[in-house]
mmCIF file of C-alpha atoms in Angstrom:
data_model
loop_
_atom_site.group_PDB
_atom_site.id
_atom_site.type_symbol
_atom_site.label_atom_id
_atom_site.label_comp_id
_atom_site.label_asym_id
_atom_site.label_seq_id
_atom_site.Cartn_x
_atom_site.Cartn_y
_atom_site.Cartn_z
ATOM 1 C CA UNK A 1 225.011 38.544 -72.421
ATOM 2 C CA UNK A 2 222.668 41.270 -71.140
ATOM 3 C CA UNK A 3 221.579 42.541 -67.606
ATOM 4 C CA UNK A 4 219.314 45.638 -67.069
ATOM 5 C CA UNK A 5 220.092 47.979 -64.188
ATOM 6 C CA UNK A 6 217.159 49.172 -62.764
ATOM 7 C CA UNK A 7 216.909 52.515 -60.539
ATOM 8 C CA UNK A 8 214.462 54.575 -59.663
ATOM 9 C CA UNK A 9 214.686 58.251 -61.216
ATOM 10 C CA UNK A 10 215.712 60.043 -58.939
ATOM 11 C CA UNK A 11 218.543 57.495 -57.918
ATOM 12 C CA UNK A 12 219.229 57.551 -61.123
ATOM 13 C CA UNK A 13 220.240 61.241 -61.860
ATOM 14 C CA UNK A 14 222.331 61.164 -58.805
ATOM 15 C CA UNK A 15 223.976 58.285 -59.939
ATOM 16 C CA UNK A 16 225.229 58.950 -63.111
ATOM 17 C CA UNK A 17 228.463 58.349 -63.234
ATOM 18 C CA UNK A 18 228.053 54.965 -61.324
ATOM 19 C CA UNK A 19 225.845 54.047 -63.738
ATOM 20 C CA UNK A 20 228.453 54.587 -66.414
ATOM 21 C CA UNK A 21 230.794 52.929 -64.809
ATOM 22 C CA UNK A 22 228.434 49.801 -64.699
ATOM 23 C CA UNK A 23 228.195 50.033 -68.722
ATOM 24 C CA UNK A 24 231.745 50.334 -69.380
ATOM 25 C CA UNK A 25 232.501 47.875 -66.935
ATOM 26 C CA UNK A 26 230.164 45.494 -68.232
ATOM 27 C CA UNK A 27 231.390 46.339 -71.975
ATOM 28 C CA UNK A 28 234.851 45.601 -71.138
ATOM 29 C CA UNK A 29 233.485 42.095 -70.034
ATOM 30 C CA UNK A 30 231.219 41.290 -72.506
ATOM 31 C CA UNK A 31 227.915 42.183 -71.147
ATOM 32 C CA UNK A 32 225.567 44.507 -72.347
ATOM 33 C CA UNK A 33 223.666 46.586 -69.384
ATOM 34 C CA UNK A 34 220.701 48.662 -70.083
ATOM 35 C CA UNK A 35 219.353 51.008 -67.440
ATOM 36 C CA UNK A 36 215.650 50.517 -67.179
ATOM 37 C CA UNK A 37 213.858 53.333 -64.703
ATOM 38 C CA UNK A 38 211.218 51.652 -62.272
ATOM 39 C CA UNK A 39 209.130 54.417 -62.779
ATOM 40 C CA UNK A 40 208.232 53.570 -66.380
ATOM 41 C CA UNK A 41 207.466 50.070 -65.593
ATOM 42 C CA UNK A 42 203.573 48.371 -65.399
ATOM 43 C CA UNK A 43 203.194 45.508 -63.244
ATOM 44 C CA UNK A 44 200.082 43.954 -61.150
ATOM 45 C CA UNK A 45 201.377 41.422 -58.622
ATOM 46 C CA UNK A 46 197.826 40.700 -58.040
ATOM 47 C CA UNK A 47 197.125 39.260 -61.169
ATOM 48 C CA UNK A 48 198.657 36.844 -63.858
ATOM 49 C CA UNK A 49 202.157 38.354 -64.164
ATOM 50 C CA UNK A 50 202.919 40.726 -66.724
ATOM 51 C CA UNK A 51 205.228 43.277 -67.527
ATOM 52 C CA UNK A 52 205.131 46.568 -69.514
ATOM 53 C CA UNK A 53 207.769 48.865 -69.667
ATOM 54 C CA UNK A 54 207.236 52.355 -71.125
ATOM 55 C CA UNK A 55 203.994 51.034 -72.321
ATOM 56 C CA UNK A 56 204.988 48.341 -74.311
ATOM 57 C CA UNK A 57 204.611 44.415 -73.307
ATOM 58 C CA UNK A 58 208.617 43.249 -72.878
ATOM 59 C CA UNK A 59 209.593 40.518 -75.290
ATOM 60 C CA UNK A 60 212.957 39.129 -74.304
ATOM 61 C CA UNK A 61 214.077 38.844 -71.011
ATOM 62 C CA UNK A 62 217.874 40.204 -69.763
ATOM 63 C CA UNK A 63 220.058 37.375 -68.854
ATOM 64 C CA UNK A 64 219.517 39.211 -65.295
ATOM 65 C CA UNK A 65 218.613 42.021 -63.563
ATOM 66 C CA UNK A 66 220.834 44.251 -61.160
ATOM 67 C CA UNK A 67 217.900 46.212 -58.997
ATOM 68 C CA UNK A 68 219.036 49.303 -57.457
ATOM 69 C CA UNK A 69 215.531 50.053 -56.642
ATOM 70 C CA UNK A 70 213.848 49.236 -53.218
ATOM 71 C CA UNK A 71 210.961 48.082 -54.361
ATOM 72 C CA UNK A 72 210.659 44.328 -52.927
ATOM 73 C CA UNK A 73 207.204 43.755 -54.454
ATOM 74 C CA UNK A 74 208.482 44.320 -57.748
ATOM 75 C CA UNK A 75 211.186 42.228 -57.341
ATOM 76 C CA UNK A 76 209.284 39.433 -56.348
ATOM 77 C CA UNK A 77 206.999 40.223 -59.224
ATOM 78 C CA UNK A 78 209.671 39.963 -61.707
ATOM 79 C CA UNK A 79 211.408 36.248 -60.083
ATOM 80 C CA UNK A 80 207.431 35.061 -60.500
ATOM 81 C CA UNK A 81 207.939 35.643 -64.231
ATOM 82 C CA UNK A 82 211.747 34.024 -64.625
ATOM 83 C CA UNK A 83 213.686 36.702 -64.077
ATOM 84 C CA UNK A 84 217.140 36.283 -62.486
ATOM 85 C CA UNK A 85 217.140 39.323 -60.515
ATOM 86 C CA UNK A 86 220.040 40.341 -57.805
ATOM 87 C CA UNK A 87 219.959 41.369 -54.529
ATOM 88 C CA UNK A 88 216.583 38.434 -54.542
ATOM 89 C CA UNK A 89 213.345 39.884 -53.395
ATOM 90 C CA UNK A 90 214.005 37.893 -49.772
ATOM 91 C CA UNK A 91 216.973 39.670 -49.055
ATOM 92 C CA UNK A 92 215.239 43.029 -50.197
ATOM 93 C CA UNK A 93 211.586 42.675 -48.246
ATOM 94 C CA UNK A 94 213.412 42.204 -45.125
ATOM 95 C CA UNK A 95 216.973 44.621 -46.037
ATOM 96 C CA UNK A 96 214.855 47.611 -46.489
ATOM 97 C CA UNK A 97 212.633 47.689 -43.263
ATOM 98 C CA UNK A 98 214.385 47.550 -40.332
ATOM 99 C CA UNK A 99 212.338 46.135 -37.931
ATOM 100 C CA UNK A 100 212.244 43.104 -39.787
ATOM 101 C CA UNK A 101 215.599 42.999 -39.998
ATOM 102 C CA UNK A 102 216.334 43.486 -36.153
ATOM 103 C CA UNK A 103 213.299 41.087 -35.323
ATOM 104 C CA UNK A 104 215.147 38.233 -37.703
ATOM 105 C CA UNK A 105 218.410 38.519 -35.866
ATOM 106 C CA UNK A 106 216.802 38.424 -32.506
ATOM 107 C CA UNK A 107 215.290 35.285 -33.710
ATOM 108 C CA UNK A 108 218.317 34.119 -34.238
ATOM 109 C CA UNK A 109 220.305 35.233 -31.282
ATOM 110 C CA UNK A 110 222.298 37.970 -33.014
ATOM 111 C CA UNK A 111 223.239 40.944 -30.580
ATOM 112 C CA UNK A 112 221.474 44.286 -31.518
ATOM 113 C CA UNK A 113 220.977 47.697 -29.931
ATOM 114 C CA UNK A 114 218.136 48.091 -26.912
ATOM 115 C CA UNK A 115 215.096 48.627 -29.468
ATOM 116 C CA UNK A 116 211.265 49.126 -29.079
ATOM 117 C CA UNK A 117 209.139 48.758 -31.688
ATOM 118 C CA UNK A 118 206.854 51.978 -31.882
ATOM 119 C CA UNK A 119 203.750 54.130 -33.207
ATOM 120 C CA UNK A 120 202.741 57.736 -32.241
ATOM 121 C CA UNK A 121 200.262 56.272 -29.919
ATOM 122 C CA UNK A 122 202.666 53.182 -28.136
ATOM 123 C CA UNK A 123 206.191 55.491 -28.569
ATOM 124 C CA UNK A 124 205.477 57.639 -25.123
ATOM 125 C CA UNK A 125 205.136 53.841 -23.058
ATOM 126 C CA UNK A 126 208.106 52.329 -24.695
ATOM 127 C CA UNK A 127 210.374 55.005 -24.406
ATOM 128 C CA UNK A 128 210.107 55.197 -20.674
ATOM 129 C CA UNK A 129 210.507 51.340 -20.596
ATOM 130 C CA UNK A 130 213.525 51.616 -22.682
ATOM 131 C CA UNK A 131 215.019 55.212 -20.677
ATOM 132 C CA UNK A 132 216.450 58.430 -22.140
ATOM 133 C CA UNK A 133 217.768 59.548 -24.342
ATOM 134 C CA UNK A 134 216.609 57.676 -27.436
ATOM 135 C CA UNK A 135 217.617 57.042 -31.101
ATOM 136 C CA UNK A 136 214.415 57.669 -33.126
ATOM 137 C CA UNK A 137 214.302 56.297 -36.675
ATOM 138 C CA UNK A 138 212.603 55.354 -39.492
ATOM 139 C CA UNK A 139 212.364 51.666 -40.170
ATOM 140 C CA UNK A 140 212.926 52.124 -44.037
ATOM 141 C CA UNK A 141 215.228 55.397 -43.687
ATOM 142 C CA UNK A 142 218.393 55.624 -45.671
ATOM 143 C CA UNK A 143 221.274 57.442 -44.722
ATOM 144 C CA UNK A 144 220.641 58.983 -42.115
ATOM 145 C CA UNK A 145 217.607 60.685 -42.421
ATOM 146 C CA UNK A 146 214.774 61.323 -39.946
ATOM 147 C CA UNK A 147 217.251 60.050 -37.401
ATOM 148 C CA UNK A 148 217.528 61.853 -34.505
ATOM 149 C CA UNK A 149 218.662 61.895 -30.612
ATOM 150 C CA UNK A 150 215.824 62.254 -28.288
ATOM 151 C CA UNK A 151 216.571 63.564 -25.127
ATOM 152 C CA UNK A 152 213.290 63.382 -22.402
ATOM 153 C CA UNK A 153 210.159 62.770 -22.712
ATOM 154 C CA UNK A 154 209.226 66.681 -24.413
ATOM 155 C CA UNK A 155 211.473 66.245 -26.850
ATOM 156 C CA UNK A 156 209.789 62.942 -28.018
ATOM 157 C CA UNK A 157 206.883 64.802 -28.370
ATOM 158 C CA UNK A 158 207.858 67.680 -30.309
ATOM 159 C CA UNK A 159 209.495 65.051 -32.616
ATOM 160 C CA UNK A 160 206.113 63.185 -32.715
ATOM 161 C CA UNK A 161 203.978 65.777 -33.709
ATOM 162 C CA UNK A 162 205.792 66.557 -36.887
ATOM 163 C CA UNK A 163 207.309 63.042 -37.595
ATOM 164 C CA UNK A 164 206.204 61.231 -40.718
ATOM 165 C CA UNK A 165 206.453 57.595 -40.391
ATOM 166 C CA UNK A 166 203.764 55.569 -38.705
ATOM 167 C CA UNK A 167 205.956 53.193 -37.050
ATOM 168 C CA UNK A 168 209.375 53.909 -36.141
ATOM 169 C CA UNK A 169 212.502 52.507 -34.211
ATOM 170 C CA UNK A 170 213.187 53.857 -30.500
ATOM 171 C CA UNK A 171 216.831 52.481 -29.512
ATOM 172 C CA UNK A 172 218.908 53.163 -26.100
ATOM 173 C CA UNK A 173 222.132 54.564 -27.779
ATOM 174 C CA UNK A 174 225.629 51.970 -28.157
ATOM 175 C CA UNK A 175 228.643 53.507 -26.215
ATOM 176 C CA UNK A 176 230.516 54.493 -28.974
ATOM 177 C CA UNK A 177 228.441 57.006 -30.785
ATOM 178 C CA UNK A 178 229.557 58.379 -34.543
ATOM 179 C CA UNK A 179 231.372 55.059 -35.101
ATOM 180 C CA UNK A 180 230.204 52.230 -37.113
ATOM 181 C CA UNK A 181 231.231 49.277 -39.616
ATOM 182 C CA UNK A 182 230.239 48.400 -42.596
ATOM 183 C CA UNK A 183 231.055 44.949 -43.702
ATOM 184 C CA UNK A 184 230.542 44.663 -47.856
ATOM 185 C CA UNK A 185 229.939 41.232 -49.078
ATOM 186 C CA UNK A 186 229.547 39.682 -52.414
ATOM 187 C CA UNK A 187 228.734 36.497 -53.096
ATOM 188 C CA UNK A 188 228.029 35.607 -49.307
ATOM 189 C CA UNK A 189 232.027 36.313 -49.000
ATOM 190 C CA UNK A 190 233.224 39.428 -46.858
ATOM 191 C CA UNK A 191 234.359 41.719 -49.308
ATOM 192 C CA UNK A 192 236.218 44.482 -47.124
ATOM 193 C CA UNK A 193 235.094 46.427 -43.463
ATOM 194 C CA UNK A 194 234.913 49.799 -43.503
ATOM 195 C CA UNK A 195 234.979 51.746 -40.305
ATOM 196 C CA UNK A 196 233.327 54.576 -40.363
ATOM 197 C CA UNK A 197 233.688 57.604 -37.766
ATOM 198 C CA UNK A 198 232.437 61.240 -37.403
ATOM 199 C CA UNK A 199 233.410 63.702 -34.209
ATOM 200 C CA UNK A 200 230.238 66.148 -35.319
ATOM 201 C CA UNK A 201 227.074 63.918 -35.373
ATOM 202 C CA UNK A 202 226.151 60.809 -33.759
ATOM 203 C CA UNK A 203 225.646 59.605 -37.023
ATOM 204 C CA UNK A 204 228.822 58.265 -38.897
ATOM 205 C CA UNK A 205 227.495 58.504 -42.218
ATOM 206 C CA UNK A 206 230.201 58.379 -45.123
ATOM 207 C CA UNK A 207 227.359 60.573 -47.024
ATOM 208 C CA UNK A 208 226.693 62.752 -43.747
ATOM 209 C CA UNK A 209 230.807 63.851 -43.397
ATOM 210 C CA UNK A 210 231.870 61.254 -41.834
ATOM 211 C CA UNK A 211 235.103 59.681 -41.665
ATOM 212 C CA UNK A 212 236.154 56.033 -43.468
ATOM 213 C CA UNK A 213 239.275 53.703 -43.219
ATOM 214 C CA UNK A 214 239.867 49.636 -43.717
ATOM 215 C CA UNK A 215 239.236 47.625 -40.651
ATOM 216 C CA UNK A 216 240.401 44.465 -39.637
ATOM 217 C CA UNK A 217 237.816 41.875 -38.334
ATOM 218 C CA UNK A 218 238.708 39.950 -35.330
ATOM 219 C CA UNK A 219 238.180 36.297 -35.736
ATOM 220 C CA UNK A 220 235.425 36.724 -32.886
ATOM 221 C CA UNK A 221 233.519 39.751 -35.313
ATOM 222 C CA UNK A 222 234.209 37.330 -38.509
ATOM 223 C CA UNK A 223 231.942 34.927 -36.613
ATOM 224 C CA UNK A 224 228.998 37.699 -35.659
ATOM 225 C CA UNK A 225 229.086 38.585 -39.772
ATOM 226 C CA UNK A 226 229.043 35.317 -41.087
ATOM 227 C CA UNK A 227 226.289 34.317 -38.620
ATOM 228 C CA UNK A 228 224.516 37.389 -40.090
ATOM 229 C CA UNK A 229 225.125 36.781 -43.799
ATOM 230 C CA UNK A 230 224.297 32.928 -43.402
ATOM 231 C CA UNK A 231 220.940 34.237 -43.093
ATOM 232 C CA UNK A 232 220.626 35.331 -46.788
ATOM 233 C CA UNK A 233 221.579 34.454 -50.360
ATOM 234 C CA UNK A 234 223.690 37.567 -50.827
ATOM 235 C CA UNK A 235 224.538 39.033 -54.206
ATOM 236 C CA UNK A 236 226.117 42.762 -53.575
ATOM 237 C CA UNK A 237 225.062 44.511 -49.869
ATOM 238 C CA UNK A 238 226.157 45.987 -46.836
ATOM 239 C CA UNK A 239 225.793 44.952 -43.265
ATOM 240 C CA UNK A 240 226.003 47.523 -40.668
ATOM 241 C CA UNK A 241 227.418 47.099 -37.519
ATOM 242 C CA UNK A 242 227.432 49.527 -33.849
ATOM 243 C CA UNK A 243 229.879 49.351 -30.827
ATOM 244 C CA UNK A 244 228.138 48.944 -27.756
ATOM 245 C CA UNK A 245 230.182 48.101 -24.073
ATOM 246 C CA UNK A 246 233.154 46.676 -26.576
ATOM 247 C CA UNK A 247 230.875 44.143 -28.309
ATOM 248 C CA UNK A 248 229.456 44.596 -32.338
ATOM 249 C CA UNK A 249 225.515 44.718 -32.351
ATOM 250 C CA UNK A 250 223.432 44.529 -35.890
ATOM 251 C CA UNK A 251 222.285 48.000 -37.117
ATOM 252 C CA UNK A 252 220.803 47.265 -40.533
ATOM 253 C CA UNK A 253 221.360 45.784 -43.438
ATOM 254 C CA UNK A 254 222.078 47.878 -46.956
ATOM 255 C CA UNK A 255 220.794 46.500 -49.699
ATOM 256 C CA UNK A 256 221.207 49.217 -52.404
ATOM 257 C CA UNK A 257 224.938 49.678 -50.978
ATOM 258 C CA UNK A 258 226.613 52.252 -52.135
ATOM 259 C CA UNK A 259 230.367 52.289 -52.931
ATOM 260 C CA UNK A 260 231.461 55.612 -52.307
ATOM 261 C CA UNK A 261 233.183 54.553 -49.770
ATOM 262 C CA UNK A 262 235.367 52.209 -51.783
ATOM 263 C CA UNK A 263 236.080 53.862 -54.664
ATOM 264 C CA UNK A 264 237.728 56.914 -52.705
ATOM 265 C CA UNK A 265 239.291 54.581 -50.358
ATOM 266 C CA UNK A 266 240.133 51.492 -51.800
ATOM 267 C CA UNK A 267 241.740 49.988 -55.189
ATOM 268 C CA UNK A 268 238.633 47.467 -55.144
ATOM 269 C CA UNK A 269 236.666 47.591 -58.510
ATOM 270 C CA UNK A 270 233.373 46.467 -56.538
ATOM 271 C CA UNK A 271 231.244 46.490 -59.853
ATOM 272 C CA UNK A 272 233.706 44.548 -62.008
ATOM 273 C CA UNK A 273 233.559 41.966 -58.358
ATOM 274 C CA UNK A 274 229.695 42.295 -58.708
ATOM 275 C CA UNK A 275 229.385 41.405 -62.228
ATOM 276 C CA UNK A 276 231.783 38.376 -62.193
ATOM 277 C CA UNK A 277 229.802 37.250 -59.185
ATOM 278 C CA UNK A 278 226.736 37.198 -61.357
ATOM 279 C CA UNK A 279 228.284 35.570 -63.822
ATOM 280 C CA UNK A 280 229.569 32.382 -61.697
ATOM 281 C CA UNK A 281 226.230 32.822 -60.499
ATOM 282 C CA UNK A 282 224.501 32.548 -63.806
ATOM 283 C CA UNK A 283 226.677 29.569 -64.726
ATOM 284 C CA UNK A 284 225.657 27.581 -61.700
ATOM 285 C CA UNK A 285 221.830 28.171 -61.858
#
């Protein structure tokens, strides 16, 4: 059995030891996991599929593909020539933007913050619809960056002038700033909830500072996640949750999750879970 693990570089070098952990881990259960870096792959979606990886045409396919790159296109580029990759390029195209992800639930009648959809040129209109202050963010940010609190109407445009995404989130702020959940799931089964807290920033990033313990879900905020995750064919990711006027609203959904989190936390060997997950999964295909 073989799976590659595909990251981009600099992902990669931060991510050493996680990687390492994947090949032992996969070692121990008889599967052999490469790490392939995106960077060095050759692809053109636009024309008959093909794949070259450090220059050379690939010749046997990995039993799958764990990608730990956000790179939807390439995803999709690699199920259009067989491969069995996990999270799916579905999950990823609409994980890593978050406008599409917020737009989805609302289709769906999922609760999620007060949110206009902006540009430079539309952001001055919506935010006085909306009111101040504002959450500004990018709508395929990670961890917390280019996030910030926007206070009137001067402030928006001091951020605007040196911000550097061309569309962006504007969001009324939840009640409970510096506190948020993050559900894990594997399998389309709630792994564990993870609150997560900080008293510094408004942002409650485990990466940022912030604080972490286990959470129970009430039966009523089972229901909200499941409705979520229904939505998907879920390998390994995160869904993020606010607190706004005592009631859980969608933030975004983590696709490349990390498990920081649960490793210094928990006693839950996520990437053993992962890989037997991909295994029934293989089985069943």
């Amino acid at each position: 059995m073989t799976g590659w693990l595909i990251y981009k570089i600099p992902e990669a070098e931060r991510n050493s030891r996680y990687i390492e952990f994947y090949k032992q881990t996969g070692e121990a259960m008889g599967i052999s996991i490469e790490l392939l870096l995106y960077e060095h792959f050759i692809y053109d979606k636009e024309k008959k599929p093909s794949l070259l990886y450090e220059g050379r045409q690939i010749v046997k396919k990995p039993d799958f593909v764990i990608m730990r790159a956000d790179v939807p296109d390439f995803s999709e580029h690699l199920e259009k020539m067989g491969f069995f990759v996990c999270n799916n390029a579905h999950l990823s195209r609409i994980a890593n933007d978050k406008e599409k992800t917020l737009r989805l639930a609302q289709t769906h009648g999922i609760p999620i913050p007060k949110t206009a959809f902006a540009t430079c040129e539309t952001a001055i209109d919506a935010a006085q619809k909306l009111g101040y202050p504002l959450v500004i963010k990018p709508p395929d940010g990670h961890g917390g960056k280019d996030v910030c609190m926007v206070e009137d109407e001067a402030a928006l445009l001091s951020i605007l002038s040196w911000y550097p995404h061309p569309r962006f989130l504007l969001q009324r702020p939840v009640s409970e700033l510096g506190k948020d959940l993050r559900v894990y799931v594997i399998g389309n089964q709630i792994l564990v909830a993870m609150l997560r807290e900080s008293t510094e920033d408004f942002r409650s990033n485990f990466c940022l500072g912030g604080t972490a313990k286990q959470y129970t879900l009430s039966e009523t905020e089972r229901q909200l996640v499941e409705q979520v995750i229904a939505l998907f064919d879920v390998d390994y990711a995160g869904f993020d949750f606010m607190f706004d006027n005592g009631q859980m609203v969608l933030n975004e959904i983590e696709d490349v999750v990390g498990a920081r989190m649960l490793y210094s936390l928990t006693d839950i060997d996520v990437v053993r879970l992962y890989l037997q997950h991909i295994l029934k999964k293989l089985r069943r295909h």
